[in-house]
Each structure stands twice: as C-alpha cells, then as structure tokens.
Tab-separated table of C-alpha atoms and ligand atoms in Angstrom:
chain	number	residue	atom	x	y	z
A	27	MET	CA	103.456	-172.976	165.610
A	28	SER	CA	104.331	-170.732	168.569
A	29	PRO	CA	106.050	-172.561	171.411
A	30	SER	CA	103.913	-173.393	174.462
A	31	ALA	CA	104.790	-172.572	178.084
A	32	ALA	CA	105.739	-176.243	178.494
A	33	ASP	CA	108.139	-176.031	175.524
A	34	TYR	CA	109.971	-173.043	176.991
A	35	GLU	CA	110.130	-174.702	180.406
A	36	ALA	CA	111.461	-177.996	179.034
A	37	VAL	CA	114.214	-176.338	176.984
A	38	ALA	CA	115.225	-173.990	179.833
A	39	ALA	CA	115.341	-176.921	182.280
A	40	ASP	CA	117.589	-178.905	179.920
A	41	ILE	CA	119.965	-175.963	179.485
A	42	GLU	CA	119.993	-175.536	183.271
A	43	GLN	CA	120.921	-179.186	183.637
A	44	LEU	CA	123.630	-178.899	180.972
A	45	ALA	CA	125.148	-175.839	182.670
A	46	ALA	CA	125.133	-177.670	186.019
A	47	THR	CA	126.756	-180.863	184.781
A	48	GLU	CA	128.976	-179.997	181.796
A	49	GLU	CA	132.387	-178.529	182.605
A	50	ASP	CA	133.330	-177.243	179.169
A	51	SER	CA	131.991	-173.734	178.469
A	52	ASP	CA	132.175	-174.279	174.722
A	53	ALA	CA	129.932	-177.351	175.032
A	54	ILE	CA	127.451	-175.459	177.220
A	55	VAL	CA	127.099	-172.533	174.800
A	56	ARG	CA	126.888	-174.813	171.762
A	57	GLY	CA	124.392	-177.070	173.539
A	58	ALA	CA	122.198	-174.087	174.390
A	59	VAL	CA	122.230	-172.857	170.763
A	60	GLU	CA	121.353	-176.320	169.519
A	61	ALA	CA	118.498	-176.832	171.992
A	62	ILE	CA	116.977	-173.433	171.279
A	63	HIS	CA	117.199	-173.886	167.530
A	64	ASP	CA	116.106	-177.527	167.312
A	65	ARG	CA	113.206	-177.509	169.772
A	66	LEU	CA	111.422	-174.224	169.163
A	67	ASP	CA	109.689	-174.214	165.784
A	68	THR	CA	109.606	-170.489	165.094
A	69	TYR	CA	113.305	-170.004	165.871
A	70	SER	CA	114.730	-170.264	162.350
A	71	TRP	CA	118.322	-169.133	162.969
A	72	VAL	CA	120.034	-168.916	166.376
A	73	GLY	CA	123.471	-167.451	167.050
A	74	ILE	CA	125.617	-166.128	169.869
A	75	TYR	CA	127.700	-162.996	169.325
A	76	PHE	CA	130.535	-162.303	171.753
A	77	VAL	CA	131.599	-158.777	172.640
A	78	GLU	CA	135.229	-158.184	171.744
A	79	GLY	CA	136.306	-154.591	172.248
A	80	GLU	CA	133.978	-152.427	170.179
A	81	GLU	CA	132.692	-155.318	168.086
A	82	LEU	CA	130.345	-158.270	168.240
A	83	VAL	CA	131.960	-161.431	166.892
A	84	LEU	CA	129.845	-164.391	165.818
A	85	GLY	CA	130.300	-167.526	167.917
A	86	PRO	CA	128.317	-170.753	167.680
A	87	TRP	CA	125.201	-170.622	165.496
A	88	LYS	CA	122.656	-172.974	164.029
A	89	GLY	CA	120.383	-172.412	161.072
A	90	PRO	CA	119.979	-173.195	157.397
A	91	THR	CA	122.549	-170.658	156.142
A	92	ALA	CA	125.710	-168.910	157.322
A	93	THR	CA	125.553	-165.143	157.783
A	94	ASP	CA	127.992	-162.650	156.298
A	95	HIS	CA	127.625	-160.567	159.452
A	96	VAL	CA	130.346	-162.283	161.457
A	97	ARG	CA	131.533	-158.968	162.945
A	98	ILE	CA	129.149	-156.146	163.837
A	99	PRO	CA	130.302	-152.851	165.380
A	100	ILE	CA	128.550	-152.151	168.693
A	101	GLY	CA	125.822	-149.606	167.943
A	102	GLU	CA	125.114	-150.931	164.425
A	103	GLY	CA	122.140	-153.056	163.456
A	104	VAL	CA	119.619	-154.508	165.860
A	105	CYS	CA	122.414	-156.599	167.376
A	106	GLY	CA	124.632	-153.595	167.947
A	107	ALA	CA	121.755	-151.627	169.472
A	108	ALA	CA	121.033	-154.349	172.038
A	109	ALA	CA	124.724	-154.615	172.934
A	110	ALA	CA	124.979	-150.828	173.377
A	111	SER	CA	121.850	-150.499	175.546
A	112	GLY	CA	121.957	-153.832	177.363
A	113	VAL	CA	118.218	-154.139	176.718
A	114	THR	CA	116.435	-156.889	174.760
A	115	GLU	CA	115.304	-155.840	171.275
A	116	ILE	CA	112.216	-157.332	169.639
A	117	VAL	CA	111.575	-156.419	165.996
A	118	ASP	CA	108.175	-157.581	164.698
A	119	ASP	CA	108.885	-156.608	161.078
A	120	VAL	CA	112.557	-156.430	160.191
A	121	ASN	CA	111.823	-154.723	156.871
A	122	ALA	CA	110.257	-151.796	158.719
A	123	ASP	CA	113.234	-151.249	161.048
A	124	PRO	CA	115.898	-148.961	159.543
A	125	ARG	CA	118.541	-150.381	161.904
A	126	TYR	CA	118.128	-153.909	160.557
A	127	LEU	CA	121.170	-155.529	158.917
A	128	ALA	CA	119.784	-158.126	156.514
A	129	CYS	CA	121.235	-161.616	156.748
A	130	PHE	CA	118.657	-163.930	155.196
A	131	PRO	CA	115.911	-163.034	152.686
A	132	SER	CA	113.446	-165.267	154.575
A	133	THR	CA	113.731	-163.435	157.922
A	134	ARG	CA	110.611	-161.552	159.019
A	135	SER	CA	111.209	-160.868	162.737
A	136	GLU	CA	114.105	-160.880	165.188
A	137	ILE	CA	114.910	-160.898	168.910
A	138	VAL	CA	118.280	-159.976	170.400
A	139	VAL	CA	118.930	-160.659	174.097
A	140	PRO	CA	122.043	-159.255	175.782
A	141	ILE	CA	124.047	-161.646	177.965
A	142	ARG	CA	125.417	-159.854	181.007
A	143	TYR	CA	128.228	-160.836	183.331
A	144	GLN	CA	128.846	-158.644	186.369
A	145	ASP	CA	127.016	-155.689	184.820
A	146	MET	CA	128.886	-155.890	181.514
A	147	VAL	CA	127.314	-157.028	178.277
A	148	VAL	CA	129.682	-159.837	177.257
A	149	ALA	CA	127.635	-161.492	174.516
A	150	GLU	CA	124.131	-161.752	173.102
A	151	ILE	CA	121.657	-164.256	171.715
A	152	ASP	CA	120.371	-163.348	168.239
A	153	ILE	CA	117.362	-165.178	166.817
A	154	ASP	CA	115.762	-164.690	163.409
A	155	SER	CA	112.329	-166.057	162.556
A	156	ASP	CA	110.809	-166.643	159.158
A	157	SER	CA	107.425	-165.758	160.749
A	158	ALA	CA	106.360	-162.134	161.254
A	159	ALA	CA	106.082	-160.937	164.872
A	160	ALA	CA	107.248	-164.326	166.139
A	161	PHE	CA	108.661	-163.035	169.430
A	162	GLY	CA	106.858	-161.731	172.516
A	163	ASP	CA	107.164	-161.504	176.277
A	164	ASP	CA	107.344	-165.302	176.687
A	165	ASP	CA	110.345	-165.435	174.382
A	166	ARG	CA	111.956	-162.503	176.160
A	167	SER	CA	111.559	-164.164	179.605
A	168	PHE	CA	112.724	-167.539	178.329
A	169	LEU	CA	115.788	-166.150	176.553
A	170	GLU	CA	116.723	-163.832	179.418
A	171	ARG	CA	116.691	-166.928	181.647
A	172	VAL	CA	118.938	-168.759	179.177
A	173	ALA	CA	121.242	-165.701	179.001
A	174	LEU	CA	121.660	-165.839	182.774
A	175	LEU	CA	122.439	-169.567	182.680
A	176	ILE	CA	125.113	-169.326	180.005
A	177	SER	CA	126.644	-165.938	180.866
A	178	PRO	CA	129.626	-167.293	182.874
A	179	HIS	CA	130.453	-169.404	179.813
A	180	CYS	CA	130.402	-166.482	177.369
A	181	LEU	CA	133.643	-164.817	178.372
A	182	VAL	CA	135.523	-165.989	175.297
A	183	GLY	CA	136.507	-162.542	174.050
A	184	TRP	CA	137.415	-161.379	177.527
A	185	ASP	CA	139.542	-164.335	178.513
A	186	THR	CA	141.327	-165.243	175.342
A	187	GLY	CA	141.067	-162.292	172.999
A	188	GLY	CA	138.678	-164.338	170.921
A	189	GLN	CA	138.834	-167.620	169.129
A	190	ALA	CA	137.443	-168.977	165.900
A	191	TRP	CA	134.074	-170.686	166.149
A	192	GLU	CA	132.714	-173.009	163.520
A	193	PRO	CA	129.270	-174.619	163.609
B	222	SME	N1	119.970	-158.771	161.729
B	222	SME	C1	121.063	-158.483	162.620
B	222	SME	C2	122.365	-158.960	162.055
B	222	SME	C3	122.714	-160.357	162.408
B	222	SME	S1	121.893	-161.535	161.475
B	222	SME	O1	120.443	-161.477	161.841
B	222	SME	C4	122.425	-163.059	161.845
B	222	SME	C5	121.098	-156.989	162.934
B	222	SME	O2	120.298	-156.221	162.410
B	222	SME	O3	121.943	-156.585	163.723
C-alpha cells in the first residue's frame, strides 16, 4: 500500500529527532536507512551511495538481497545520472529505461535522490520498489527532506577517503 501523508511525516520526524540527538554520523545514516526501509511498505530496498572521486560507493543499505553494484561511475545508471545532475530521478518502469543498471529481478520502479552539502553532491539515497510506478511527488518531497537532514553526516568519502560499510 502507498504510504500516507502521516507515514511520511512520522518517519521524517523520527529521523529529524535522531539527527538532533545522536552524535555518531554512522548511526544517523544507518538509522535513516532502517526507518525508511522498515516503515514504508513500497520501499523494497534502500541504500545510500557516497560520492568518492568519480564514483558512487555503496554505504549502508537494507533490503532482502545485496547488490553487485557496490561501485557505480558517476554518469552511469540511474544512480550515476542523479549524481551527475544533482536532480532527483524517478523511474516508473525500470525495464523501459535504457540507463537502468539491474540489481534485483523483482524491481519495477526506482527513485534516486541526491544528497547535497554546500552545493556539492556528496551522496544519494537509492530506493527500489517491487511495485511499478511506486514513487511520486510525495516520495520526492519526503526523501529530499531526509537528504537535507542527513547530508552533514554523509561526508564519509570526503573526510576519510572512504571506509567499508556492512549492513
Ligand atoms: N539501479 C541502479 C543501480 C543500483 S541498484 O538499484 C541497488 C541504477 O540504475 O543506477
């Protein structure tokens, strides 16, 4: 079932609270991934990719299966397109989009939301749904709000040169 306005609000408020009270950036980003995945029915797989140089590197994720796409060159795939443009991508039918890099056979639609910090794209939120056309303007607004909340905590690649993330 599509999330309601109250669902989006409740999850965003909890992530806001987490970002305001938790001091560890890792815990904030992981907590956000978990909340988004666990509490919104149509969000089948949720991951954060961090920008490192010319690549996106997979950070924390939650979903039924791991993806082989742990590194994606900026400009490739739907993820790479969103990182290059800095604009949210919504794909209603992944099989009809020639840019799409397949991860899971069950995926039907996808949304990718860039995470900006001081005008740079530093990371992005990637969500796959097993339902067709699962994402719309409500998801875009909700996830852009989450991106803003977690952006200061997504500087992994910039601060440290990257680190290994395991779910
Ligand atoms: N489908 C993405 C690749 C990442 S997986 O969905 C986890 C893309 O086209 O860039």
